[in-house]
Structures are given as structure tokens and as C-alpha cells.
Amino acid sequence: MRDYRSLRAANVLGTREVLRLAAAVRPKPVHHVSTLAVAPPLSLAPEVAEAFVPPHPGLRDGYQQSKWVAERLVQQAGERGLPVAVYRLGRVVGAPGAGLVNEQDLVFRLLRAGIPAGLLPDLDVREVWTPVDYVARAIVRLSLGDRPPLAVYNVAPAPEVRLTDLFDWARDYGYAVERCPVPAWRARLKDGADAADSATLAFFDVQPGAEGAAPFGLGRVRCDNVARGLAGSGIACPPTDRALLHGYLDRCVEQGLLPPPPDRAQPGPRAR
């Protein structure tokens, strides 16, 4: 996991320069893309409001910290009169049908580390997955519509999916995998882990208590502003289901990012 200093230039100083440019000569609107990772975890708050977040102890890693500071800069600029809007994203995934995956995504890295060993962590975490094409359409629509001052949008209106369900769908795909508690999973994978998998295992070093309901799980994500802004547009976020995950796994196998399931040597059409 990267620390704050390594991300400050991109996430904090970059945002500061955008705000300076927007404030120069004639104020110009700033549409800032942020992340739900700035929100406090469920252990600290029962829901994630569409509002700016005060500092909290759940900001543990450099990504969360730098994105929170960037949001605070945007908030301060808005309070001084600059028109601003913040769009917080959840887990952004490939467009349905395309099957593209982000190799640095934590869930992909958990699959990459666990599938060859036949073991995945038992993480009772709920997430919202938002395909990138939906995210793009939603942000464009929201940015062009009427909005209140200091608008914050949690662009994550789809039903949540449990990581345990995702891992079960990976088993349905043909992978011989079992789930076990995080400490046992880490212990069994540690000795044979390469550099990438070691970095994945190290994630849980900076997330203490991640033995079950991991601390990066959030409370209910409020999306009232998004619902109002998209009303009547026909823009809707598709649910995350078995077919969607299997499409991603097909592409991963085709590209050699994951091994094929034991029952087949090459990916092919699969009943959903």
C-alpha cells in the first residue's frame, strides 16, 4: 500500500492546481471525481451521506488520506464561492460485455493470489460495483444538470454485492476454491507468494481487525442526490451478478491473468 507522501503530488497538489486554474480571472466550475474510500467505515458510521466528511480514524492508508485531503480542498474552494461538485465512486469495473479488469484492483488481486492456491479469504464485506460506462454517463448527466452549492454525489446506486458471493461465483465458474478466515488464508499463501501477492497480503497489515467483516466495509451508501439528478434519464446501474463476474473471468483467462479452471484448457462460452 502506498503512503500519503507518494500520492500527495498526484491527488493533493494536482487538485490544488486545478482549483487555482478554475479560480483565475473568471470562476469556472470544478467537477471533482473522488472515492467512497474517504468515508468512515461501518464501525464508525452507519451510513455514508452525500456530504463532506470530517477527519476520522478510518483514513488508514495513503490513498484514503490523499483523496480525503483533496476533497477538503474542494470543499474549502466551494465555501469561498467557487462552483464545485464532488462525485464519489465505489468499485469501478469494466463495461458489461467487454470483460475488462483492472489488474491493480483489490478484488482481482485477491482472486489472483487465491485461485492458484484454491483458497480465498472469508470477507463478509458488501460493496457496490459500478461499470465504467454507467459511471461516465451518470457523471456527464449530473454535471450538466441543476445542482446545489457544494454538491456531493455518491455514484453507487446499485444493489450491494457480498464478496463471499463473488468468491462462490468463482467456484461456480469451475475453480476449486474454498473460503477460510483471513489469518489462515494469509498464513497458507505467505510462503509461496510472489511480490504482487505479497503486496496483496500486506494490505491486511494496515487494516487491523480484517479477520471477517473487514474495516473497509461501509455502512449504507446514500445516493439521494444521484437519484434526483438522474431521474427520468434512463441511466441505471446494472446489478452485479454471476454472469457479470463470469464475463470478467473469461477475459482474465483469455489474457493469461488467471489460470483456466481445471475442467477446460481454454475459455469458451459458458452457461450463465
PDB file of C-alpha atoms in Angstrom:
ATOM      1  CA  MET A   1       0.000   0.000   0.000  1.00  0.00           C
ATOM      2  CA  ARG A   2       1.343   3.453  -0.909  1.00  0.00           C
ATOM      3  CA  ASP A   3       1.794   6.077   1.766  1.00  0.00           C
ATOM      4  CA  TYR A   4       0.494   9.646   1.769  1.00  0.00           C
ATOM      5  CA  ARG A   5       3.748  11.229   0.636  1.00  0.00           C
ATOM      6  CA  SER A   6       3.906   9.109  -2.510  1.00  0.00           C
ATOM      7  CA  LEU A   7       0.375  10.150  -3.539  1.00  0.00           C
ATOM      8  CA  ARG A   8       0.379  13.778  -2.406  1.00  0.00           C
ATOM      9  CA  ALA A   9       1.626  15.192  -5.698  1.00  0.00           C
ATOM     10  CA  ALA A  10      -0.992  13.476  -7.849  1.00  0.00           C
ATOM     11  CA  ASN A  11      -4.026  13.597  -5.590  1.00  0.00           C
ATOM     12  CA  VAL A  12      -3.495  16.710  -3.452  1.00  0.00           C
ATOM     13  CA  LEU A  13      -1.217  19.078  -5.346  1.00  0.00           C
ATOM     14  CA  GLY A  14      -2.886  18.219  -8.644  1.00  0.00           C
ATOM     15  CA  THR A  15      -6.281  19.103  -7.183  1.00  0.00           C
ATOM     16  CA  ARG A  16      -4.891  22.336  -5.768  1.00  0.00           C
ATOM     17  CA  GLU A  17      -3.618  23.404  -9.189  1.00  0.00           C
ATOM     18  CA  VAL A  18      -6.961  22.629 -10.831  1.00  0.00           C
ATOM     19  CA  LEU A  19      -8.710  24.794  -8.233  1.00  0.00           C
ATOM     20  CA  ARG A  20      -6.237  27.625  -8.787  1.00  0.00           C
ATOM     21  CA  LEU A  21      -6.831  27.484 -12.529  1.00  0.00           C
ATOM     22  CA  ALA A  22     -10.602  27.427 -12.031  1.00  0.00           C
ATOM     23  CA  ALA A  23     -10.485  30.456  -9.733  1.00  0.00           C
ATOM     24  CA  ALA A  24      -8.287  32.553 -12.034  1.00  0.00           C
ATOM     25  CA  VAL A  25      -9.794  35.553 -13.885  1.00  0.00           C
ATOM     26  CA  ARG A  26     -13.362  34.225 -14.052  1.00  0.00           C
ATOM     27  CA  PRO A  27     -14.582  31.440 -11.722  1.00  0.00           C
ATOM     28  CA  LYS A  28     -15.156  28.183 -13.552  1.00  0.00           C
ATOM     29  CA  PRO A  29     -16.988  25.089 -12.234  1.00  0.00           C
ATOM     30  CA  VAL A  30     -14.885  22.225 -10.892  1.00  0.00           C
ATOM     31  CA  HIS A  31     -16.202  18.666 -11.135  1.00  0.00           C
ATOM     32  CA  HIS A  32     -14.027  16.564  -8.846  1.00  0.00           C
ATOM     33  CA  VAL A  33     -14.007  12.760  -9.044  1.00  0.00           C
ATOM     34  CA  SER A  34     -13.378  11.241  -5.625  1.00  0.00           C
ATOM     35  CA  THR A  35     -13.903   7.892  -3.926  1.00  0.00           C
ATOM     36  CA  LEU A  36     -16.095   6.297  -1.288  1.00  0.00           C
ATOM     37  CA  ALA A  37     -12.834   5.264   0.375  1.00  0.00           C
ATOM     38  CA  VAL A  38     -12.780   8.666   2.106  1.00  0.00           C
ATOM     39  CA  ALA A  39     -15.890   7.735   4.097  1.00  0.00           C
ATOM     40  CA  PRO A  40     -15.718   6.304   7.615  1.00  0.00           C
ATOM     41  CA  PRO A  41     -16.148   2.518   7.839  1.00  0.00           C
ATOM     42  CA  LEU A  42     -19.269   0.871   9.194  1.00  0.00           C
ATOM     43  CA  SER A  43     -17.638   0.575  12.609  1.00  0.00           C
ATOM     44  CA  LEU A  44     -17.622   4.393  12.812  1.00  0.00           C
ATOM     45  CA  ALA A  45     -20.759   5.418  10.894  1.00  0.00           C
ATOM     46  CA  PRO A  46     -23.967   3.559   9.945  1.00  0.00           C
ATOM     47  CA  GLU A  47     -24.248   5.309   6.580  1.00  0.00           C
ATOM     48  CA  VAL A  48     -22.302   7.326   4.040  1.00  0.00           C
ATOM     49  CA  ALA A  49     -24.032  10.655   3.483  1.00  0.00           C
ATOM     50  CA  GLU A  50     -23.768  12.766   0.352  1.00  0.00           C
ATOM     51  CA  ALA A  51     -21.849  15.403   2.265  1.00  0.00           C
ATOM     52  CA  PHE A  52     -18.255  16.302   3.008  1.00  0.00           C
ATOM     53  CA  VAL A  53     -16.640  14.075   5.619  1.00  0.00           C
ATOM     54  CA  PRO A  54     -14.805  15.321   8.725  1.00  0.00           C
ATOM     55  CA  PRO A  55     -11.485  13.656   9.620  1.00  0.00           C
ATOM     56  CA  HIS A  56     -11.811  10.199  11.158  1.00  0.00           C
ATOM     57  CA  PRO A  57      -9.525   7.325  12.247  1.00  0.00           C
ATOM     58  CA  GLY A  58     -10.651   5.131   9.341  1.00  0.00           C
ATOM     59  CA  LEU A  59      -8.322   7.032   6.988  1.00  0.00           C
ATOM     60  CA  ARG A  60      -5.521   4.495   7.313  1.00  0.00           C
ATOM     61  CA  ASP A  61      -3.653   4.331   4.016  1.00  0.00           C
ATOM     62  CA  GLY A  62      -2.140   6.942   1.742  1.00  0.00           C
ATOM     63  CA  TYR A  63      -4.820   6.638  -0.920  1.00  0.00           C
ATOM     64  CA  GLN A  64      -7.649   7.327   1.513  1.00  0.00           C
ATOM     65  CA  GLN A  65      -5.744  10.146   3.191  1.00  0.00           C
ATOM     66  CA  SER A  66      -4.712  11.912  -0.014  1.00  0.00           C
ATOM     67  CA  LYS A  67      -8.185  11.673  -1.536  1.00  0.00           C
ATOM     68  CA  TRP A  68      -9.733  12.994   1.687  1.00  0.00           C
ATOM     69  CA  VAL A  69      -7.363  15.984   1.672  1.00  0.00           C
ATOM     70  CA  ALA A  70      -8.242  16.640  -1.979  1.00  0.00           C
ATOM     71  CA  GLU A  71     -11.937  16.670  -1.073  1.00  0.00           C
ATOM     72  CA  ARG A  72     -11.230  19.090   1.753  1.00  0.00           C
ATOM     73  CA  LEU A  73      -9.511  21.462  -0.700  1.00  0.00           C
ATOM     74  CA  VAL A  74     -12.548  21.292  -2.980  1.00  0.00           C
ATOM     75  CA  GLN A  75     -14.839  21.948  -0.019  1.00  0.00           C
ATOM     76  CA  GLN A  76     -12.822  24.999   1.028  1.00  0.00           C
ATOM     77  CA  ALA A  77     -12.858  26.351  -2.529  1.00  0.00           C
ATOM     78  CA  GLY A  78     -16.627  25.896  -2.648  1.00  0.00           C
ATOM     79  CA  GLU A  79     -17.067  27.691   0.650  1.00  0.00           C
ATOM     80  CA  ARG A  80     -15.174  30.628  -0.876  1.00  0.00           C
ATOM     81  CA  GLY A  81     -17.592  30.829  -3.771  1.00  0.00           C
ATOM     82  CA  LEU A  82     -16.159  28.546  -6.459  1.00  0.00           C
ATOM     83  CA  PRO A  83     -18.862  26.330  -8.017  1.00  0.00           C
ATOM     84  CA  VAL A  84     -17.829  22.760  -7.192  1.00  0.00           C
ATOM     85  CA  ALA A  85     -19.272  19.260  -7.283  1.00  0.00           C
ATOM     86  CA  VAL A  86     -17.795  16.017  -5.970  1.00  0.00           C
ATOM     87  CA  TYR A  87     -18.568  12.598  -7.454  1.00  0.00           C
ATOM     88  CA  ARG A  88     -17.608   9.708  -5.179  1.00  0.00           C
ATOM     89  CA  LEU A  89     -17.139   6.367  -6.882  1.00  0.00           C
ATOM     90  CA  GLY A  90     -17.234   2.865  -5.483  1.00  0.00           C
ATOM     91  CA  ARG A  91     -15.524  -0.064  -7.173  1.00  0.00           C
ATOM     92  CA  VAL A  92     -15.459   0.842 -10.866  1.00  0.00           C
ATOM     93  CA  VAL A  93     -15.436  -2.244 -13.088  1.00  0.00           C
ATOM     94  CA  GLY A  94     -15.359  -2.931 -16.802  1.00  0.00           C
ATOM     95  CA  ALA A  95     -18.376  -2.419 -19.020  1.00  0.00           C
ATOM     96  CA  PRO A  96     -20.667  -5.484 -19.205  1.00  0.00           C
ATOM     97  CA  GLY A  97     -19.800  -7.474 -22.301  1.00  0.00           C
ATOM     98  CA  ALA A  98     -16.268  -6.112 -22.545  1.00  0.00           C
ATOM     99  CA  GLY A  99     -14.980  -8.035 -19.529  1.00  0.00           C
ATOM    100  CA  LEU A 100     -12.000  -5.748 -18.938  1.00  0.00           C
ATOM    101  CA  VAL A 101     -10.475  -5.779 -15.459  1.00  0.00           C
ATOM    102  CA  ASN A 102      -8.146  -3.503 -13.533  1.00  0.00           C
ATOM    103  CA  GLU A 103      -5.142  -5.622 -12.580  1.00  0.00           C
ATOM    104  CA  GLN A 104      -4.455  -3.353  -9.577  1.00  0.00           C
ATOM    105  CA  ASP A 105      -7.974  -3.723  -8.197  1.00  0.00           C
ATOM    106  CA  LEU A 106      -8.009  -5.309  -4.745  1.00  0.00           C
ATOM    107  CA  VAL A 107     -10.691  -7.896  -5.546  1.00  0.00           C
ATOM    108  CA  PHE A 108      -8.827  -9.010  -8.676  1.00  0.00           C
ATOM    109  CA  ARG A 109      -5.639  -9.269  -6.640  1.00  0.00           C
ATOM    110  CA  LEU A 110      -7.412 -11.415  -4.050  1.00  0.00           C
ATOM    111  CA  LEU A 111      -8.566 -13.725  -6.852  1.00  0.00           C
ATOM    112  CA  ARG A 112      -5.106 -13.774  -8.421  1.00  0.00           C
ATOM    113  CA  ALA A 113      -3.487 -14.704  -5.129  1.00  0.00           C
ATOM    114  CA  GLY A 114      -6.107 -17.198  -4.019  1.00  0.00           C
ATOM    115  CA  ILE A 115      -7.265 -19.112  -7.090  1.00  0.00           C
ATOM    116  CA  PRO A 116      -3.961 -20.927  -7.811  1.00  0.00           C
ATOM    117  CA  ALA A 117      -3.835 -21.974  -4.148  1.00  0.00           C
ATOM    118  CA  GLY A 118      -7.506 -22.996  -4.122  1.00  0.00           C
ATOM    119  CA  LEU A 119      -8.173 -20.673  -1.200  1.00  0.00           C
ATOM    120  CA  LEU A 120      -9.949 -17.317  -0.891  1.00  0.00           C
ATOM    121  CA  PRO A 121     -10.404 -15.126   2.195  1.00  0.00           C
ATOM    122  CA  ASP A 122     -13.731 -15.225   4.015  1.00  0.00           C
ATOM    123  CA  LEU A 123     -14.507 -11.500   3.906  1.00  0.00           C
ATOM    124  CA  ASP A 124     -18.033 -10.581   4.941  1.00  0.00           C
ATOM    125  CA  VAL A 125     -17.955  -7.267   3.086  1.00  0.00           C
ATOM    126  CA  ARG A 126     -20.641  -5.686   0.931  1.00  0.00           C
ATOM    127  CA  GLU A 127     -19.699  -3.428  -1.972  1.00  0.00           C
ATOM    128  CA  VAL A 128     -21.313  -1.580  -4.846  1.00  0.00           C
ATOM    129  CA  TRP A 129     -19.805  -2.382  -8.243  1.00  0.00           C
ATOM    130  CA  THR A 130     -20.376   0.262 -10.913  1.00  0.00           C
ATOM    131  CA  PRO A 131     -19.489  -0.450 -14.561  1.00  0.00           C
ATOM    132  CA  VAL A 132     -17.381   2.308 -16.078  1.00  0.00           C
ATOM    133  CA  ASP A 133     -19.839   3.062 -18.890  1.00  0.00           C
ATOM    134  CA  TYR A 134     -22.590   3.721 -16.335  1.00  0.00           C
ATOM    135  CA  VAL A 135     -20.247   5.914 -14.276  1.00  0.00           C
ATOM    136  CA  ALA A 136     -19.333   8.008 -17.326  1.00  0.00           C
ATOM    137  CA  ARG A 137     -22.947   8.551 -18.385  1.00  0.00           C
ATOM    138  CA  ALA A 138     -24.036   9.359 -14.837  1.00  0.00           C
ATOM    139  CA  ILE A 139     -21.298  11.935 -14.214  1.00  0.00           C
ATOM    140  CA  VAL A 140     -21.937  13.675 -17.537  1.00  0.00           C
ATOM    141  CA  ARG A 141     -25.667  13.878 -16.819  1.00  0.00           C
ATOM    142  CA  LEU A 142     -25.177  15.106 -13.253  1.00  0.00           C
ATOM    143  CA  SER A 143     -22.572  17.666 -14.282  1.00  0.00           C
ATOM    144  CA  LEU A 144     -24.923  19.209 -16.863  1.00  0.00           C
ATOM    145  CA  GLY A 145     -27.963  19.401 -14.600  1.00  0.00           C
ATOM    146  CA  ASP A 146     -29.016  21.760 -11.853  1.00  0.00           C
ATOM    147  CA  ARG A 147     -27.251  21.091  -8.586  1.00  0.00           C
ATOM    148  CA  PRO A 148     -26.991  22.678  -5.151  1.00  0.00           C
ATOM    149  CA  PRO A 149     -23.862  24.525  -3.986  1.00  0.00           C
ATOM    150  CA  LEU A 150     -21.145  22.204  -2.662  1.00  0.00           C
ATOM    151  CA  ALA A 151     -22.889  19.240  -4.267  1.00  0.00           C
ATOM    152  CA  VAL A 152     -21.687  15.757  -3.306  1.00  0.00           C
ATOM    153  CA  TYR A 153     -22.833  12.679  -5.225  1.00  0.00           C
ATOM    154  CA  ASN A 154     -22.251   9.083  -4.141  1.00  0.00           C
ATOM    155  CA  VAL A 155     -22.335   7.463  -7.580  1.00  0.00           C
ATOM    156  CA  ALA A 156     -23.045   3.979  -6.270  1.00  0.00           C
ATOM    157  CA  PRO A 157     -26.794   3.331  -6.545  1.00  0.00           C
ATOM    158  CA  ALA A 158     -26.750  -0.360  -7.484  1.00  0.00           C
ATOM    159  CA  PRO A 159     -27.604  -3.134  -5.017  1.00  0.00           C
ATOM    160  CA  GLU A 160     -24.619  -4.203  -2.962  1.00  0.00           C
ATOM    161  CA  VAL A 161     -22.827  -7.477  -3.620  1.00  0.00           C
ATOM    162  CA  ARG A 162     -21.119  -9.574  -0.961  1.00  0.00           C
ATOM    163  CA  LEU A 163     -17.531 -10.597  -1.555  1.00  0.00           C
ATOM    164  CA  THR A 164     -18.439 -14.047  -0.259  1.00  0.00           C
ATOM    165  CA  ASP A 165     -20.975 -14.331  -3.096  1.00  0.00           C
ATOM    166  CA  LEU A 166     -18.367 -13.228  -5.643  1.00  0.00           C
ATOM    167  CA  PHE A 167     -15.978 -15.883  -4.424  1.00  0.00           C
ATOM    168  CA  ASP A 168     -18.738 -18.506  -4.573  1.00  0.00           C
ATOM    169  CA  TRP A 169     -19.425 -17.455  -8.174  1.00  0.00           C
ATOM    170  CA  ALA A 170     -15.742 -18.010  -8.908  1.00  0.00           C
ATOM    171  CA  ARG A 171     -16.222 -21.572  -7.660  1.00  0.00           C
ATOM    172  CA  ASP A 172     -19.302 -21.912  -9.893  1.00  0.00           C
ATOM    173  CA  TYR A 173     -17.085 -20.861 -12.799  1.00  0.00           C
ATOM    174  CA  GLY A 174     -15.043 -24.006 -12.258  1.00  0.00           C
ATOM    175  CA  TYR A 175     -12.321 -23.010  -9.829  1.00  0.00           C
ATOM    176  CA  ALA A 176     -11.759 -25.457  -6.993  1.00  0.00           C
ATOM    177  CA  VAL A 177     -11.619 -22.846  -4.239  1.00  0.00           C
ATOM    178  CA  GLU A 178     -12.641 -22.784  -0.614  1.00  0.00           C
ATOM    179  CA  ARG A 179     -13.042 -19.867   1.772  1.00  0.00           C
ATOM    180  CA  CYS A 180     -11.257 -19.608   5.097  1.00  0.00           C
ATOM    181  CA  PRO A 181     -10.648 -16.909   7.750  1.00  0.00           C
ATOM    182  CA  VAL A 182      -8.232 -14.176   6.726  1.00  0.00           C
ATOM    183  CA  PRO A 183      -5.420 -15.098   9.179  1.00  0.00           C
ATOM    184  CA  ALA A 184      -5.387 -18.711   7.955  1.00  0.00           C
ATOM    185  CA  TRP A 185      -5.573 -17.573   4.327  1.00  0.00           C
ATOM    186  CA  ARG A 186      -2.596 -15.270   4.775  1.00  0.00           C
ATOM    187  CA  ALA A 187      -0.575 -17.931   6.577  1.00  0.00           C
ATOM    188  CA  ARG A 188      -1.169 -20.536   3.870  1.00  0.00           C
ATOM    189  CA  LEU A 189      -0.334 -18.176   0.996  1.00  0.00           C
ATOM    190  CA  LYS A 190       2.581 -16.321   2.565  1.00  0.00           C
ATOM    191  CA  ASP A 191       5.419 -18.744   1.799  1.00  0.00           C
ATOM    192  CA  GLY A 192       4.651 -19.143  -1.900  1.00  0.00           C
ATOM    193  CA  ALA A 193       3.592 -15.567  -2.627  1.00  0.00           C
ATOM    194  CA  ASP A 194       5.362 -13.547  -5.319  1.00  0.00           C
ATOM    195  CA  ALA A 195       5.917  -9.795  -4.986  1.00  0.00           C
ATOM    196  CA  ALA A 196       2.439  -8.872  -6.222  1.00  0.00           C
ATOM    197  CA  ASP A 197       0.696 -11.364  -3.963  1.00  0.00           C
ATOM    198  CA  SER A 198       2.856 -10.318  -1.015  1.00  0.00           C
ATOM    199  CA  ALA A 199       1.648  -6.742  -1.523  1.00  0.00           C
ATOM    200  CA  THR A 200      -1.934  -8.001  -1.501  1.00  0.00           C
ATOM    201  CA  LEU A 201      -1.378  -9.880   1.750  1.00  0.00           C
ATOM    202  CA  ALA A 202       0.287  -6.786   3.213  1.00  0.00           C
ATOM    203  CA  PHE A 203      -2.941  -4.831   2.692  1.00  0.00           C
ATOM    204  CA  PHE A 204      -4.310  -6.507   5.787  1.00  0.00           C
ATOM    205  CA  ASP A 205      -1.345  -5.302   7.836  1.00  0.00           C
ATOM    206  CA  VAL A 206      -2.622  -1.722   7.535  1.00  0.00           C
ATOM    207  CA  GLN A 207      -6.234  -2.763   8.047  1.00  0.00           C
ATOM    208  CA  PRO A 208      -6.205  -4.163  11.590  1.00  0.00           C
ATOM    209  CA  GLY A 209      -9.105  -6.363  12.540  1.00  0.00           C
ATOM    210  CA  ALA A 210      -9.770  -7.559   8.987  1.00  0.00           C
ATOM    211  CA  GLU A 211     -10.483 -11.126  10.061  1.00  0.00           C
ATOM    212  CA  GLY A 212     -14.102 -11.143   8.953  1.00  0.00           C
ATOM    213  CA  ALA A 213     -16.178  -8.020   8.482  1.00  0.00           C
ATOM    214  CA  ALA A 214     -13.216  -6.041   7.226  1.00  0.00           C
ATOM    215  CA  PRO A 215     -12.907  -2.420   8.340  1.00  0.00           C
ATOM    216  CA  PHE A 216     -13.048  -1.160   4.778  1.00  0.00           C
ATOM    217  CA  GLY A 217     -16.722  -2.198   4.648  1.00  0.00           C
ATOM    218  CA  LEU A 218     -19.049   0.805   4.617  1.00  0.00           C
ATOM    219  CA  GLY A 219     -22.472   1.487   6.043  1.00  0.00           C
ATOM    220  CA  ARG A 220     -25.465   2.237   3.856  1.00  0.00           C
ATOM    221  CA  VAL A 221     -24.377   4.472   0.979  1.00  0.00           C
ATOM    222  CA  ARG A 222     -26.892   7.277   0.479  1.00  0.00           C
ATOM    223  CA  CYS A 223     -27.474   8.214  -3.163  1.00  0.00           C
ATOM    224  CA  ASP A 224     -30.398  10.647  -2.899  1.00  0.00           C
ATOM    225  CA  ASN A 225     -28.682  13.402  -4.892  1.00  0.00           C
ATOM    226  CA  VAL A 226     -27.785  10.915  -7.619  1.00  0.00           C
ATOM    227  CA  ALA A 227     -31.365   9.624  -7.775  1.00  0.00           C
ATOM    228  CA  ARG A 228     -32.746  13.141  -8.147  1.00  0.00           C
ATOM    229  CA  GLY A 229     -30.144  14.129 -10.709  1.00  0.00           C
ATOM    230  CA  LEU A 230     -30.699  11.048 -12.885  1.00  0.00           C
ATOM    231  CA  ALA A 231     -34.499  10.906 -12.578  1.00  0.00           C
ATOM    232  CA  GLY A 232     -36.101  10.443 -15.986  1.00  0.00           C
ATOM    233  CA  SER A 233     -32.767   9.992 -17.764  1.00  0.00           C
ATOM    234  CA  GLY A 234     -32.967   6.229 -18.222  1.00  0.00           C
ATOM    235  CA  ILE A 235     -29.441   5.930 -16.830  1.00  0.00           C
ATOM    236  CA  ALA A 236     -29.387   2.987 -14.433  1.00  0.00           C
ATOM    237  CA  CYS A 237     -26.632   0.921 -12.883  1.00  0.00           C
ATOM    238  CA  PRO A 238     -26.902  -2.803 -13.665  1.00  0.00           C
ATOM    239  CA  PRO A 239     -26.695  -5.249 -10.763  1.00  0.00           C
ATOM    240  CA  THR A 240     -23.587  -7.290 -10.103  1.00  0.00           C
ATOM    241  CA  ASP A 241     -24.411 -10.943 -10.678  1.00  0.00           C
ATOM    242  CA  ARG A 242     -22.852 -14.284 -11.569  1.00  0.00           C
ATOM    243  CA  ALA A 243     -22.957 -13.586 -15.316  1.00  0.00           C
ATOM    244  CA  LEU A 244     -21.070 -10.303 -14.918  1.00  0.00           C
ATOM    245  CA  LEU A 245     -18.296 -11.904 -12.868  1.00  0.00           C
ATOM    246  CA  HIS A 246     -18.005 -14.857 -15.240  1.00  0.00           C
ATOM    247  CA  GLY A 247     -17.538 -12.411 -18.123  1.00  0.00           C
ATOM    248  CA  TYR A 248     -14.604 -10.845 -16.287  1.00  0.00           C
ATOM    249  CA  LEU A 249     -13.151 -14.265 -15.530  1.00  0.00           C
ATOM    250  CA  ASP A 250     -13.440 -15.254 -19.207  1.00  0.00           C
ATOM    251  CA  ARG A 251     -11.361 -12.240 -20.186  1.00  0.00           C
ATOM    252  CA  CYS A 252      -8.821 -12.876 -17.416  1.00  0.00           C
ATOM    253  CA  VAL A 253      -8.300 -16.428 -18.642  1.00  0.00           C
ATOM    254  CA  GLU A 254      -8.046 -15.295 -22.283  1.00  0.00           C
ATOM    255  CA  GLN A 255      -5.352 -12.775 -21.357  1.00  0.00           C
ATOM    256  CA  GLY A 256      -3.448 -15.148 -19.105  1.00  0.00           C
ATOM    257  CA  LEU A 257      -4.185 -13.116 -15.978  1.00  0.00           C
ATOM    258  CA  LEU A 258      -5.739 -16.154 -14.309  1.00  0.00           C
ATOM    259  CA  PRO A 259      -5.285 -19.875 -14.993  1.00  0.00           C
ATOM    260  CA  PRO A 260      -8.176 -21.653 -16.709  1.00  0.00           C
ATOM    261  CA  PRO A 261     -10.425 -23.767 -14.485  1.00  0.00           C
ATOM    262  CA  PRO A 262      -9.408 -27.427 -14.295  1.00  0.00           C
ATOM    263  CA  ASP A 263     -12.345 -28.552 -16.461  1.00  0.00           C
ATOM    264  CA  ARG A 264     -11.166 -26.674 -19.546  1.00  0.00           C
ATOM    265  CA  ALA A 265      -7.924 -25.596 -21.146  1.00  0.00           C
ATOM    266  CA  GLN A 266      -9.244 -22.503 -22.915  1.00  0.00           C
ATOM    267  CA  PRO A 267     -12.099 -20.087 -22.149  1.00  0.00           C
ATOM    268  CA  GLY A 268     -15.249 -20.503 -24.128  1.00  0.00           C
ATOM    269  CA  PRO A 269     -18.983 -19.919 -23.983  1.00  0.00           C
ATOM    270  CA  ARG A 270     -20.331 -20.882 -20.588  1.00  0.00           C
ATOM    271  CA  ALA A 271     -23.865 -21.274 -19.425  1.00  0.00           C
ATOM    272  CA  ARG A 272     -24.750 -18.425 -17.102  1.00  0.00           C
TER     273      ARG A 272
END
